[in-house]
Structure formats: C-alpha cells, structure tokens
Amino acid sequence: MPETAQPDAAQPDAARGASALRTPAQRTGAEGTIRDDLGRGLNLRQLLVVVYLFLLVGWPLWRVVQETFFSGENYLVSALQDPAIQYALQVTLAATAWAVVLNTVFGITVGILLVRYEFPGKRALSALLDLPTSVSPIVVGLSLLLAYGPIHGVLGGPLFDLGIRLIFSFPGIVLAVTFISLPLVLRAVVPVLQEVGTEQEMAAKSLGASGFQVLRRITLPSIRWAAAYGIVLTLARAVGEFGAVVIVSGGVVGQTETATIAVQRLHQGFETGHAYAVGFLLALIAVAALVIVTILRPSEKR
Amino acid sequence: MTPTTSPSSAPDSRASAPEQATSRRGRGVGSGRRGRGLRTTLNLPASAALGVSVLWFSLLVLIPLALVFVAAGEHGLGYMWEVLTNQQTANAIRLTLTAAAAATAVNIVMGTLIAWVLVRDRFPGKRLIELLIDIPFALPSLVAGLVLLSLYGPGSPVGIDVLGTPYSVFLAVLFVTLPFVVRTVQPVLMAMDEEVEQAAESLGATRATNFRRVVLPALAPAIAAGATLSFARGVGEFGALVLLTGNRPNVSEGAPIRIQSYIEVDNTAAAASVAVFLLLVALSAILVLDLISRRVSRHA
C-alpha cells in the first residue's frame, strides 16, 4: 500500500513523455506558450486523479492497516483467537461456498440457454436477471423476510409449520448471499459463449457426440476461465454482504452472526481494534479477489 | 460487473447458420430463427433446465420482490403516501436522493477524467490506479464505511469529521459509486479513433472545442450509462452508511437505514413502501440503461 504515492513521484516524467508525443501536432500551428500550458495541463489532470483516488480509497485503506497492526497491539492475532469471530468467519465462508456452488450451476445453465437457444420471453428473462445486483441489499433482506419469514412469510409460514426454518437461521443467510450475487457468473460466461460460437460444438455433434458429451468436452472447457472470473466476483460479493444478511440472519452471536455483522457489533461495542482487524481480513479477501480477477481478465479475452 | 455489455444482446447471428445445418441432421437443436415470436429451439433437456432455472429464480428473486410490492400496497396508496411523507422518512429520502445526485455529478466529472487518464496517458503506477478504482466494487460496503471512518471520522488525522453530518452520506455514496462512470467510459474511449481528433486539430480546432464537439458527444452515452448505475447504486447504498453516518434522524439518516428501522419495529408495510420507492428508482435506472445501450448499438 505505501506505493500509493508512487505515481505521484513519477509524474513529471510521464507528463514530459506525453507532451513530447504531442509536440509535432503542436508545432504546426501553436507557439511555445501553448505547448507549455498543455504540458502543465497534463500534469495537473494526472495529479488530480492520483490525489483524488489517494484521498478517497488509498489512504483510508492504509488507515485500516495502521489501526489493525500499529495501534498498540496486533489486533488481527487476538481477533482470530476470539471464538465468536472464528465462528462468524466460518458462517461467512460456508454461506459463500453455497452461493458459489448455486450461482455457478445457475449461471452456466442459464448462460448456455440464453446464448444457444431461442425461446419466448428470453429478452425479458435476461433483463430480469440483472435485478439482483441493482436492488438495494436492504430491500433484498426485506423481500426474503416477506417471502420466507416464519411469521409474515407467505411461503415461510407454511414451511415453518412443517418444521423448516429458513429466516433467522443459516439457510436464510445462504438465500441472501445467493440472491445478491446471482447474475455474476452468468454475466461473465455469456460474452465468452457468444464469442466462441458453435462451430466446435457442431463439429463434435456431427462426429456423433451426445449432447452431454459436447457440454462436458467442448462447451464447459471453453468457458472455464470466464466462469472462474465470475466465481471470484461471486465470492467477493458474498463474503462482504451485509445489508441483506443483517435482516435475515438475526445476527445471534455464535449462531447466525456473519463476519460483516461481527464488524458492526465489535465497532458498536467499542472493540475498535478487533472491528478493524476483521475489516482488514475482509478487505484483504476483496483485494485478493481483485488481483485474481485482473490476472484472469486477459486470459478470458484470448 | 461490466455494465456496458447490454444484458440482452441476443446471440449473434453467426450461430444460426451452423445450427440450422445440424437441425437437418435431426438433432433438433436449431429449427430456424425466422419466427422471432413464439418459436423455440429448446429440446427436452434444455426445456427441463430452463424450467428448473426459472423456478429457482422465481422462488429466490421474483416472488420475494413481488411480495415487497404486495406489502407496500397492503394498506392502500394512502398509507404508502403517509409513510413517504412522514417527516423523518421524507428527510431520509431527500438526503439519500441529494447525496446520490451529488455523488453522481462528481462521478461524471472525475470518472470521465480518470478514464481519460487511464486510456490516453502512460505513466508508471497505472496498474495500481486500476486496482484502486475497482476496490469499491470488491470491498464489503460495511467495511467501506469503517475504512472511511478511520480517515474522515472522529480523530481524523486530516481534521475532517463527517460523522453525524449529511456529508457522511455523500462521502459513503461517492466511495461505493467510484468505479461506475470510469468503467463505462473507459472501453468507449479505448475504441475511439484518435484520428478524428487529430483531423479536427489540424483543421484548427482548439483543445476545448475538440473536447466539446468531438470527444464529448462520443462519450456521452457511456457517461450517461455510468451515471445511471452510479445514481441507482447510490440511492440503494446501505452498508457504507451504517457505521459512517451515525444515523441521526433528520440529519444524517439515509432512506435504506429508515427501511431497516421500520423492519426492526416490525412495520413491514412501511418498510415496503420506502423499499418500493427505491425499487422503482432501480428499475427506471435499468430501463434508461437499456434504452441508451440500444441506441448506442444502433448507431455503431
């Protein structure tokens, strides 16, 4: 993270290089003063971008590292020894695993259906599939509560009578994180399915491969990097979900508390160091996911 | 996460020819695409897969969301209006809309500038900037609030404390919506031909004219799309507000926080009323985005 300031230092060089590139065009009709203005302009806009991002993202992130490790003790170690925090992390990871599995199956299935088949209502379905990421998380929580809540729930009431409890228990958390990350694998897979076309699949079929064989040997391998990209996004989103989860989980410590809910509890209970430590862990997962995604992105284009 | 790719851009026509070729072989996959209306190319396994997928999607997403509308209309439109005009709720909605609009305005300027710098300029550390842009996407929004609080909260090293002020909502929204305009403008800027600008320049256009008459019109649809996403996200943002704003009623309480308080006192009808309002904003954002992307693809 200390490299945040690095582009700053390298500024003059870059600006000089860029203005040097433009000089031939400038020489045709402009005097030296304009060229100088241009050089300064370039410098200024890069500086503006770097300072803006440093103040909005870079510095705050660095503060979390400071608060976690350099404000008295190593809060990460003591946070990880707290059984309640350990449990919250386990709940988060388990729910995330469920969301990844469910959304990968759903995303690849629906992706293939949307790209390879024609059916009535396809356009509407495709548009609706973007809803989960556009809806406010708090509304997601409310909607699941209204559907599956043990008291008010339209479907949850009858299920509760059968002894099945979804909301205020682990399945509710799974529903919430699956909901908010639903289209991420789908949206990663669709462009690649369109790109690779159907030639190989057709060739395999003409050679006598069954539908299932084509799927397993041709289609799935061709989208594996795109799917991996979508899975990483799903994972990052599911690990960090708060709004939807806080409504449906009940947030009982040691039972239905997820990592993000634990951050809120610790912060409000003035265990600031531990709150920052768990926050740091979640941020670390987010940044790791981003790095993996940037590595995957080019291979997806190839 | 790439908002520019139109969600429903139909499968390319390239696919149809080979598909028709095999349908002659009797595999029953592509039976021609002439009839766009009710024609289907689904075979039995595909139909089954579609059925299960739609059922799951309905149970998980569509039915619950529909129930929010039902709950909002439970006591009639009069009640809904009463909730939305309740002083504290109205203030929360006003604050959320203002903050989202203000953050979107900043994003339009800064997002375009950042995209410009990332595409047109070369400098060391560019990859780090790219990473910083995406962090608000990946960072849990609750943690985003905590992160901002460490720098702009009580005990701030820069002497700015937004806790309990309306600016906290603006700051939270500004952080979480940072990537939208950048990421929608960037690909358009990459695809743009610099020759047009050079031609304009050689014809005597100043830099300002060039930007206003050549660059901006080409970027406008992408900027609009990014702004729509940014506004919709800003209106619905919840996690980042929880720790950062202090949630003082009428001062720094956003609409999503209001929904949560309604849920906590078990007033789901009131919660749903505010939620429907937020949903309508999100839906109209999707519609605007779809219109824009369709217009762009028609011109392309």
XYZ file of C-alpha atoms in Angstrom:
602
model
C 0.000 0.000 0.000
C 2.799 2.570 0.547
C 3.243 2.541 -3.249
C 0.094 4.641 -3.457
C 2.248 7.720 -3.661
C 4.463 6.250 -6.361
C 2.604 7.593 -9.405
C 2.933 10.980 -7.791
C 6.693 10.840 -7.848
C 6.790 9.613 -11.411
C 4.542 12.403 -12.546
C 6.898 14.842 -14.326
C 8.433 12.077 -16.431
C 5.086 10.849 -17.667
C 3.850 14.325 -18.415
C 7.021 15.136 -20.333
C 6.711 11.935 -22.304
C 3.104 12.608 -23.172
C 3.687 16.203 -24.196
C 6.677 15.157 -26.262
C 4.353 12.834 -28.144
C 2.081 15.709 -28.969
C 4.699 18.237 -29.986
C 4.663 17.511 -33.740
C 0.984 18.330 -33.889
C 1.522 21.402 -31.745
C 4.385 22.758 -33.816
C 2.183 23.108 -36.865
C 0.156 25.967 -35.508
C 0.958 26.807 -31.915
C 3.572 28.796 -30.091
C 5.713 27.544 -27.270
C 3.500 29.029 -24.562
C 0.591 26.868 -25.588
C 2.797 23.832 -25.553
C 3.869 24.659 -22.023
C 0.261 25.103 -20.969
C -0.509 21.721 -22.430
C 2.332 20.126 -20.536
C 1.136 21.648 -17.301
C -2.443 20.607 -18.090
C -1.449 17.002 -18.498
C 0.466 17.144 -15.296
C -2.459 18.693 -13.482
C -5.055 16.150 -14.538
C -2.874 13.203 -13.616
C -2.105 14.808 -10.297
C -5.807 15.431 -9.722
C -6.684 11.788 -10.405
C -3.923 10.474 -8.182
C -4.748 12.807 -5.287
C -8.479 12.095 -5.585
C -8.003 8.327 -5.529
C -5.456 8.576 -2.755
C -7.822 10.563 -0.535
C -10.908 8.519 -1.367
C -9.503 4.978 -1.493
C -5.761 4.621 -0.908
C -5.295 6.482 2.342
C -8.447 5.157 4.074
C -7.379 1.609 3.208
C -3.924 2.250 4.615
C -5.513 3.580 7.808
C -7.215 0.219 8.323
C -3.830 -1.493 8.131
C -2.486 1.025 10.655
C -5.416 0.570 13.027
C -5.100 -3.202 12.822
C -1.371 -3.609 13.267
C 0.209 -0.402 14.544
C -2.167 0.973 17.158
C -0.985 -0.741 20.309
C -1.135 -4.430 19.596
C -1.569 -6.815 16.691
C -5.341 -6.910 16.703
C -5.506 -9.438 13.885
C -3.952 -12.164 16.039
C -6.180 -11.515 19.045
C -9.271 -11.200 16.813
C -8.567 -14.576 15.261
C -8.333 -16.116 18.721
C -11.807 -14.887 19.654
C -14.181 -17.872 19.287
C -17.149 -15.667 18.320
C -15.143 -14.088 15.496
C -13.885 -17.508 14.410
C -17.453 -18.730 14.271
C -18.635 -15.666 12.346
C -15.882 -16.217 9.767
C -16.934 -19.865 9.417
C -20.566 -18.879 8.851
C -19.493 -16.373 6.190
C -17.266 -18.893 4.422
C -19.895 -21.651 4.485
C -22.625 -19.355 3.136
C -20.216 -18.109 0.467
C -19.432 -21.680 -0.587
C -23.139 -22.348 -1.020
C -23.631 -19.177 -3.028
C -20.691 -20.015 -5.282
C -21.960 -23.527 -5.995
C -25.572 -22.486 -6.574
C -24.721 -19.485 -8.726
C -22.131 -21.330 -10.788
C -24.617 -24.041 -11.711
C -27.342 -21.463 -12.306
C -25.098 -19.053 -14.198
C -23.638 -21.623 -16.587
C -27.016 -23.296 -17.210
C -28.869 -20.064 -17.882
C -25.903 -18.656 -19.823
C -25.987 -21.591 -22.236
C -29.776 -21.352 -22.506
C -29.677 -17.626 -23.258
C -26.914 -17.841 -25.843
C -27.572 -21.140 -27.577
C -31.371 -21.328 -27.619
C -34.358 -19.283 -28.699
C -37.451 -19.214 -26.534
C -40.294 -16.809 -25.865
C -39.630 -14.332 -23.086
C -35.862 -14.593 -23.445
C -35.289 -10.848 -23.558
C -37.479 -10.276 -20.509
C -35.738 -13.046 -18.567
C -32.346 -11.626 -19.462
C -33.334 -8.162 -18.253
C -34.852 -9.523 -15.027
C -31.676 -11.456 -14.277
C -29.902 -8.156 -13.641
C -32.351 -7.216 -10.899
C -30.498 -8.873 -8.010
C -27.433 -6.660 -8.411
C -29.480 -3.477 -8.896
C -31.737 -3.847 -5.885
C -30.659 -2.311 -2.604
C -29.380 -5.018 -0.218
C -31.798 -3.873 2.448
C -34.679 -4.432 0.018
C -33.293 -7.899 -0.711
C -33.399 -8.635 3.002
C -36.926 -7.308 3.316
C -38.134 -9.294 0.304
C -36.728 -12.551 1.672
C -38.274 -11.791 5.051
C -41.676 -11.230 3.433
C -41.416 -14.486 1.483
C -39.723 -16.828 3.922
C -40.090 -15.200 7.333
C -41.531 -17.582 9.932
C -44.375 -15.209 10.887
C -45.130 -12.891 7.975
C -43.657 -15.087 5.260
C -46.072 -16.133 2.543
C -44.045 -19.283 1.906
C -42.148 -19.208 5.176
C -45.271 -19.592 7.312
C -46.320 -22.970 5.876
C -42.681 -24.115 5.819
C -42.337 -23.143 9.478
C -45.376 -25.280 10.286
C -43.570 -28.172 8.639
C -40.625 -27.508 10.917
C -38.446 -25.858 8.274
C -36.928 -22.592 9.384
C -35.212 -20.524 6.709
C -35.050 -16.978 8.051
C -33.087 -16.211 11.236
C -31.014 -19.307 10.563
C -28.206 -20.404 8.271
C -30.355 -21.175 5.167
C -31.605 -17.587 5.253
C -28.028 -16.316 5.085
C -27.410 -18.621 2.111
C -30.530 -17.305 0.365
C -29.442 -13.706 0.940
C -25.880 -14.033 -0.343
C -27.032 -16.184 -3.278
C -29.637 -13.574 -4.173
C -27.253 -10.606 -4.246
C -24.574 -12.422 -6.276
C -26.953 -14.285 -8.606
C -26.015 -12.930 -12.070
C -22.241 -12.573 -11.634
C -21.203 -15.949 -13.102
C -23.914 -15.641 -15.745
C -22.700 -12.234 -16.931
C -19.098 -13.445 -17.040
C -19.978 -16.526 -19.072
C -22.408 -15.077 -21.639
C -19.967 -12.956 -23.706
C -17.497 -15.849 -23.954
C -20.228 -18.261 -25.043
C -21.160 -15.779 -27.762
C -17.545 -15.330 -28.739
C -16.582 -18.979 -29.136
C -19.630 -19.646 -31.308
C -20.965 -23.079 -32.052
C -18.546 -24.413 -34.682
C -16.685 -26.784 -32.381
C -19.895 -27.963 -30.776
C -21.381 -28.648 -34.192
C -18.270 -30.475 -35.318
C -18.384 -32.679 -32.235
C -22.067 -33.384 -32.787
C -21.529 -34.255 -36.435
C -18.897 -36.742 -35.264
C -21.560 -38.395 -33.136
C -21.028 -36.845 -29.700
C -24.061 -36.773 -27.463
C -25.421 -33.531 -26.054
C -23.896 -34.287 -22.680
C -20.504 -35.123 -24.192
C -20.495 -31.854 -26.129
C -21.306 -29.978 -22.939
C -18.593 -31.688 -20.917
C -15.827 -31.825 -23.512
C -16.374 -28.673 -25.598
C -18.671 -26.083 -24.021
C -17.587 -26.199 -20.391
C -13.814 -26.144 -21.083
C -14.250 -23.133 -23.364
C -15.870 -21.059 -20.621
C -13.824 -22.227 -17.649
C -11.804 -19.006 -17.278
C -14.864 -16.841 -17.670
C -16.627 -18.971 -15.078
C -13.630 -18.670 -12.755
C -13.783 -14.894 -13.183
C -17.471 -14.910 -12.282
C -16.833 -17.196 -9.325
C -14.223 -14.857 -7.872
C -16.648 -11.949 -8.209
C -19.392 -14.024 -6.566
C -17.050 -14.971 -3.756
C -16.002 -11.385 -3.086
C -19.588 -10.184 -3.121
C -20.895 -12.994 -0.920
C -18.154 -12.646 1.685
C -18.802 -8.935 2.034
C -22.584 -8.847 2.002
C -24.085 -7.032 4.942
C -27.441 -5.353 4.298
C -29.382 -8.378 3.094
C -27.783 -10.687 5.637
C -28.347 -8.454 8.653
C -32.112 -8.565 8.051
C -32.497 -12.308 7.517
C -29.881 -13.736 9.865
C -30.933 -12.249 13.167
C -27.239 -11.855 13.932
C -27.147 -14.026 17.047
C -23.519 -14.162 18.225
C -22.063 -17.623 17.804
C -25.051 -18.806 15.753
C -26.124 -16.660 12.836
C -23.550 -13.899 13.002
C -21.515 -13.382 9.847
C -18.157 -11.637 9.611
C -19.637 -8.318 8.453
C -22.225 -8.357 11.232
C -19.389 -9.059 13.663
C -17.582 -5.956 12.397
C -20.640 -3.868 13.221
C -21.050 -5.455 16.658
C -17.374 -5.003 17.524
C -17.400 -1.414 16.328
C -20.503 -0.537 18.306
C -19.127 -2.346 21.350
C -16.023 -0.109 21.186
C -13.788 -3.054 20.336
C -12.486 -0.856 17.557
C -9.205 -2.719 17.144
C -10.956 -6.015 16.543
C -13.502 -4.361 14.254
C -10.654 -3.044 12.127
C -8.924 -6.425 12.222
C -11.957 -8.270 10.820
C -12.484 -5.389 8.405
C -8.873 -5.775 7.340
C -9.389 -9.507 6.740
C -12.452 -8.829 4.580
C -10.636 -6.070 2.710
C -7.738 -8.463 2.153
C -10.123 -11.008 0.620
C -11.568 -8.258 -1.580
C -8.164 -7.091 -2.798
C -7.004 -10.689 -3.362
C -10.162 -11.318 -5.394
C -9.442 -8.200 -7.442
C -5.880 -9.263 -8.156
C -7.061 -12.710 -9.225
C -9.706 -11.129 -11.434
C -7.150 -8.871 -13.133
C -4.994 -11.925 -13.783
C -7.967 -13.828 -15.200
C -9.251 -10.974 -17.335
C -6.673 -11.139 -20.155
C -6.836 -14.919 -20.440
C -10.574 -14.587 -20.856
C -10.060 -12.300 -23.854
C -7.606 -14.633 -25.548
C -19.901 -6.357 -13.368
C -19.308 -4.844 -16.789
C -22.407 -2.711 -17.070
C -21.774 -1.734 -20.683
C -22.399 -5.157 -22.123
C -26.051 -4.983 -22.869
C -27.618 -7.787 -20.871
C -29.984 -8.911 -23.523
C -27.948 -8.502 -26.675
C -29.276 -11.517 -28.488
C -26.898 -14.283 -29.515
C -25.026 -13.360 -32.626
C -26.396 -14.332 -35.961
C -23.193 -16.243 -36.721
C -24.507 -19.063 -34.576
C -27.675 -19.585 -36.537
C -26.166 -20.927 -39.735
C -24.298 -23.926 -38.310
C -27.200 -24.613 -36.006
C -29.554 -24.891 -38.910
C -27.058 -27.176 -40.594
C -27.314 -29.678 -37.774
C -31.029 -29.428 -37.378
C -31.086 -31.068 -40.765
C -29.193 -33.908 -39.176
C -32.128 -34.365 -36.893
C -30.595 -33.266 -33.603
C -33.467 -30.912 -33.084
C -31.365 -28.023 -31.846
C -31.918 -25.202 -34.275
C -35.185 -25.253 -36.118
C -34.645 -21.941 -37.841
C -34.849 -18.494 -36.329
C -37.158 -16.819 -38.782
C -40.160 -16.698 -36.484
C -38.922 -14.438 -33.698
C -42.183 -14.534 -31.767
C -43.063 -17.779 -30.096
C -40.616 -20.044 -31.886
C -38.336 -22.000 -29.678
C -35.244 -24.057 -30.339
C -35.361 -25.777 -26.968
C -35.016 -29.527 -26.888
C -36.188 -31.668 -23.985
C -33.147 -31.404 -21.665
C -32.870 -27.685 -22.376
C -36.547 -27.173 -21.581
C -36.130 -29.017 -18.310
C -33.063 -26.952 -17.435
C -34.913 -23.752 -18.277
C -37.879 -24.826 -16.172
C -35.763 -25.564 -13.116
C -33.747 -22.361 -13.541
C -36.805 -20.159 -13.883
C -38.423 -21.874 -10.896
C -35.338 -21.251 -8.757
C -35.074 -17.679 -9.981
C -38.741 -17.098 -9.188
C -38.508 -18.587 -5.701
C -35.317 -16.741 -4.858
C -35.825 -13.390 -6.551
C -39.096 -12.736 -8.339
C -41.625 -13.889 -5.729
C -39.848 -12.188 -2.807
C -39.507 -8.929 -4.738
C -43.153 -9.111 -5.846
C -44.129 -9.539 -2.200
C -42.445 -6.248 -1.374
C -44.904 -4.573 -3.747
C -47.784 -6.520 -2.209
C -46.743 -5.468 1.293
C -46.418 -1.851 0.201
C -49.949 -1.860 -1.228
C -51.356 -3.763 1.744
C -52.941 -0.745 3.370
C -53.611 1.161 0.163
C -51.884 4.022 -1.587
C -52.998 6.483 1.084
C -50.946 4.667 3.703
C -47.953 4.496 1.403
C -48.169 8.240 0.838
C -48.457 8.757 4.573
C -45.266 6.792 5.139
C -43.346 8.575 2.399
C -44.391 11.992 3.692
C -43.642 11.209 7.330
C -41.179 13.937 8.253
C -38.310 11.698 9.266
C -38.810 9.390 6.287
C -39.179 12.258 3.831
C -35.971 13.799 5.156
C -34.195 10.464 4.813
C -35.388 10.048 1.228
C -34.438 13.638 0.379
C -30.973 13.162 1.878
C -30.412 9.895 0.006
C -31.527 11.363 -3.326
C -29.473 14.530 -2.874
C -26.374 12.607 -1.848
C -26.754 10.169 -4.755
C -27.265 13.015 -7.233
C -24.315 14.996 -5.894
C -22.030 11.948 -5.905
C -23.162 11.133 -9.444
C -22.334 14.668 -10.547
C -18.827 14.338 -9.092
C -18.502 10.906 -10.698
C -19.425 12.290 -14.118
C -16.530 14.740 -13.953
C -13.972 12.691 -12.031
C -14.932 9.369 -13.610
C -14.506 10.739 -17.120
C -11.219 12.350 -16.126
C -9.922 9.137 -14.555
C -10.962 7.101 -17.594
C -9.237 9.642 -19.835
C -6.000 9.480 -17.859
C -6.098 5.678 -17.771
C -6.678 5.311 -21.516
C -4.705 8.199 -23.023
C -1.801 8.710 -20.651
C 1.052 6.386 -19.923
C 2.688 6.541 -16.555
C 4.153 4.111 -14.060
C 1.732 3.005 -11.369
C -1.188 2.883 -13.776
C -1.987 -0.682 -12.780
C -2.173 0.417 -9.157
C -4.675 3.109 -10.140
C -6.670 0.461 -11.996
C -6.719 -1.621 -8.825
C -7.754 1.322 -6.638
C -10.687 2.055 -8.980
C -12.080 -1.454 -8.534
C -11.661 -1.630 -4.764
C -15.068 -0.042 -4.015
C -16.656 -2.806 -6.120
C -14.972 -5.560 -4.184
C -14.724 -4.088 -0.700
C -17.624 -5.071 1.579
C -19.710 -1.926 1.856
C -19.846 -2.093 5.649
C -16.052 -2.205 5.696
C -16.028 0.709 3.241
C -17.868 2.733 5.870
C -15.378 1.659 8.521
C -12.467 2.460 6.227
C -13.762 5.964 5.515
C -14.500 6.491 9.193
C -10.842 5.893 10.020
C -9.834 8.891 7.909
C -12.907 11.121 7.969
C -14.395 10.254 11.357
C -13.677 11.302 14.945
C -9.939 11.534 15.492
C -9.344 12.152 11.822
C -5.678 12.866 11.018
C -6.808 15.445 8.440
C -9.222 17.166 10.795
C -12.381 16.298 8.864
C -15.160 14.602 10.817
C -18.261 13.764 8.806
C -19.842 11.501 11.445
C -23.386 12.654 12.108
C -23.419 15.194 9.263
C -25.250 14.925 5.918
C -21.845 14.894 4.175
C -21.252 11.399 5.531
C -23.970 10.024 3.228
C -22.428 11.865 0.291
C -18.962 10.526 1.121
C -20.213 6.956 1.516
C -22.050 7.098 -1.810
C -19.085 8.755 -3.518
C -16.851 5.882 -2.430
C -19.079 2.985 -3.441
C -20.013 4.512 -6.830
C -16.467 5.465 -7.841
C -15.981 2.732 -10.485
C -19.213 3.074 -12.475
C -18.505 6.035 -14.770
C -14.823 5.086 -15.116
C -15.652 1.558 -16.161
C -18.374 2.512 -18.644
C -16.387 5.356 -20.263
C -13.065 3.513 -20.443
C -13.940 0.943 -23.153
C -15.599 3.599 -25.329
C -12.561 5.825 -25.020
C -10.319 2.885 -25.939
C -12.350 2.146 -29.051
C -12.387 5.803 -30.087
C -10.303 6.725 -33.079
C -7.797 9.429 -32.235
C -7.572 10.281 -35.939
C -10.858 12.177 -35.783
C -9.477 14.379 -33.025
C -6.230 14.860 -34.923
C -8.206 15.815 -38.021
C -10.204 18.347 -36.036
C -6.987 19.657 -34.548
C -5.349 20.007 -37.949
C -8.395 21.951 -39.110
C -7.693 24.456 -36.371
C -9.966 23.279 -33.585
C -8.708 24.250 -30.162
C -8.369 21.631 -27.467
C -11.518 22.843 -25.778
C -13.542 22.799 -28.987
C -12.185 19.385 -29.804
C -13.256 18.039 -26.456
C -16.680 19.670 -26.634
C -17.522 18.834 -30.246
C -15.674 15.584 -30.929
C -14.875 13.723 -27.719
C -17.830 14.542 -25.506
C -20.608 13.515 -27.957
C -18.907 10.177 -28.462
C -18.583 9.620 -24.721
C -21.991 10.972 -23.728
C -23.948 7.678 -23.895
C -21.312 5.878 -21.845
C -21.176 8.682 -19.302
C -24.971 8.631 -19.068
C -24.989 4.879 -18.577
C -22.347 5.101 -15.864
C -24.194 7.948 -14.193
C -27.425 5.929 -14.155
C -25.718 2.983 -12.497
C -23.984 5.276 -10.070
C -27.210 7.021 -9.093
C -29.152 3.767 -8.671
C -26.415 2.277 -6.535
C -26.112 5.482 -4.539
C -29.810 5.538 -3.733
C -29.776 1.938 -2.515
C -26.497 2.004 -0.617
C -26.880 0.655 2.902
C -23.749 -0.976 4.287
C -21.447 2.007 3.930
C -23.927 4.245 5.757
C -24.268 2.052 8.842
C -21.022 2.950 10.564
C -20.073 6.169 8.795
C -23.156 8.340 9.131
C -24.103 7.920 12.771
C -27.729 7.770 11.555
C -29.018 10.893 13.256
C -32.722 11.192 12.422
C -33.482 14.072 10.023
C -29.791 14.915 9.722
C -27.644 12.017 8.557
C -30.132 9.163 8.222
C -30.438 7.711 4.719
C -33.550 6.065 3.267
C -32.171 2.481 3.421
C -31.445 2.966 7.125
C -35.065 4.079 7.526
C -36.195 0.812 5.966
C -34.114 -1.093 8.458
C -35.632 0.780 11.403
C -39.126 0.046 10.071
C -38.248 -3.655 9.778
C -36.842 -3.659 13.296
C -40.103 -2.353 14.739
C -41.897 -4.966 12.613
C -43.658 -2.387 10.446
C -43.084 -4.268 7.189
C -45.761 -2.298 5.317
C -43.936 0.986 5.934
C -40.577 -0.630 5.168
C -42.013 -1.990 1.934
C -43.389 1.431 0.987
C -39.953 3.018 1.162
C -38.461 -0.089 -0.468
C -40.867 0.127 -3.407
C -39.766 3.684 -3.883
C -36.132 2.558 -4.013
C -37.034 -0.355 -6.300
C -38.765 1.996 -8.727
C -35.629 4.097 -8.849
C -33.539 0.982 -9.566
C -35.977 -0.220 -12.240
C -36.070 3.112 -14.011
C -32.273 3.109 -13.948
C -32.252 -0.289 -15.704
C -34.744 0.960 -18.296
C -32.731 4.096 -19.022
C -29.580 1.999 -19.299
C -31.247 -0.423 -21.688
C -32.514 2.446 -23.872
C -29.066 4.002 -24.001
C -27.270 0.780 -24.822
C -29.799 0.004 -27.554
C -29.371 3.452 -29.076
C -25.593 3.099 -28.959
C -25.634 -0.309 -30.622
C -27.963 1.032 -33.325
C -25.529 3.823 -34.110
C -22.493 1.572 -34.007
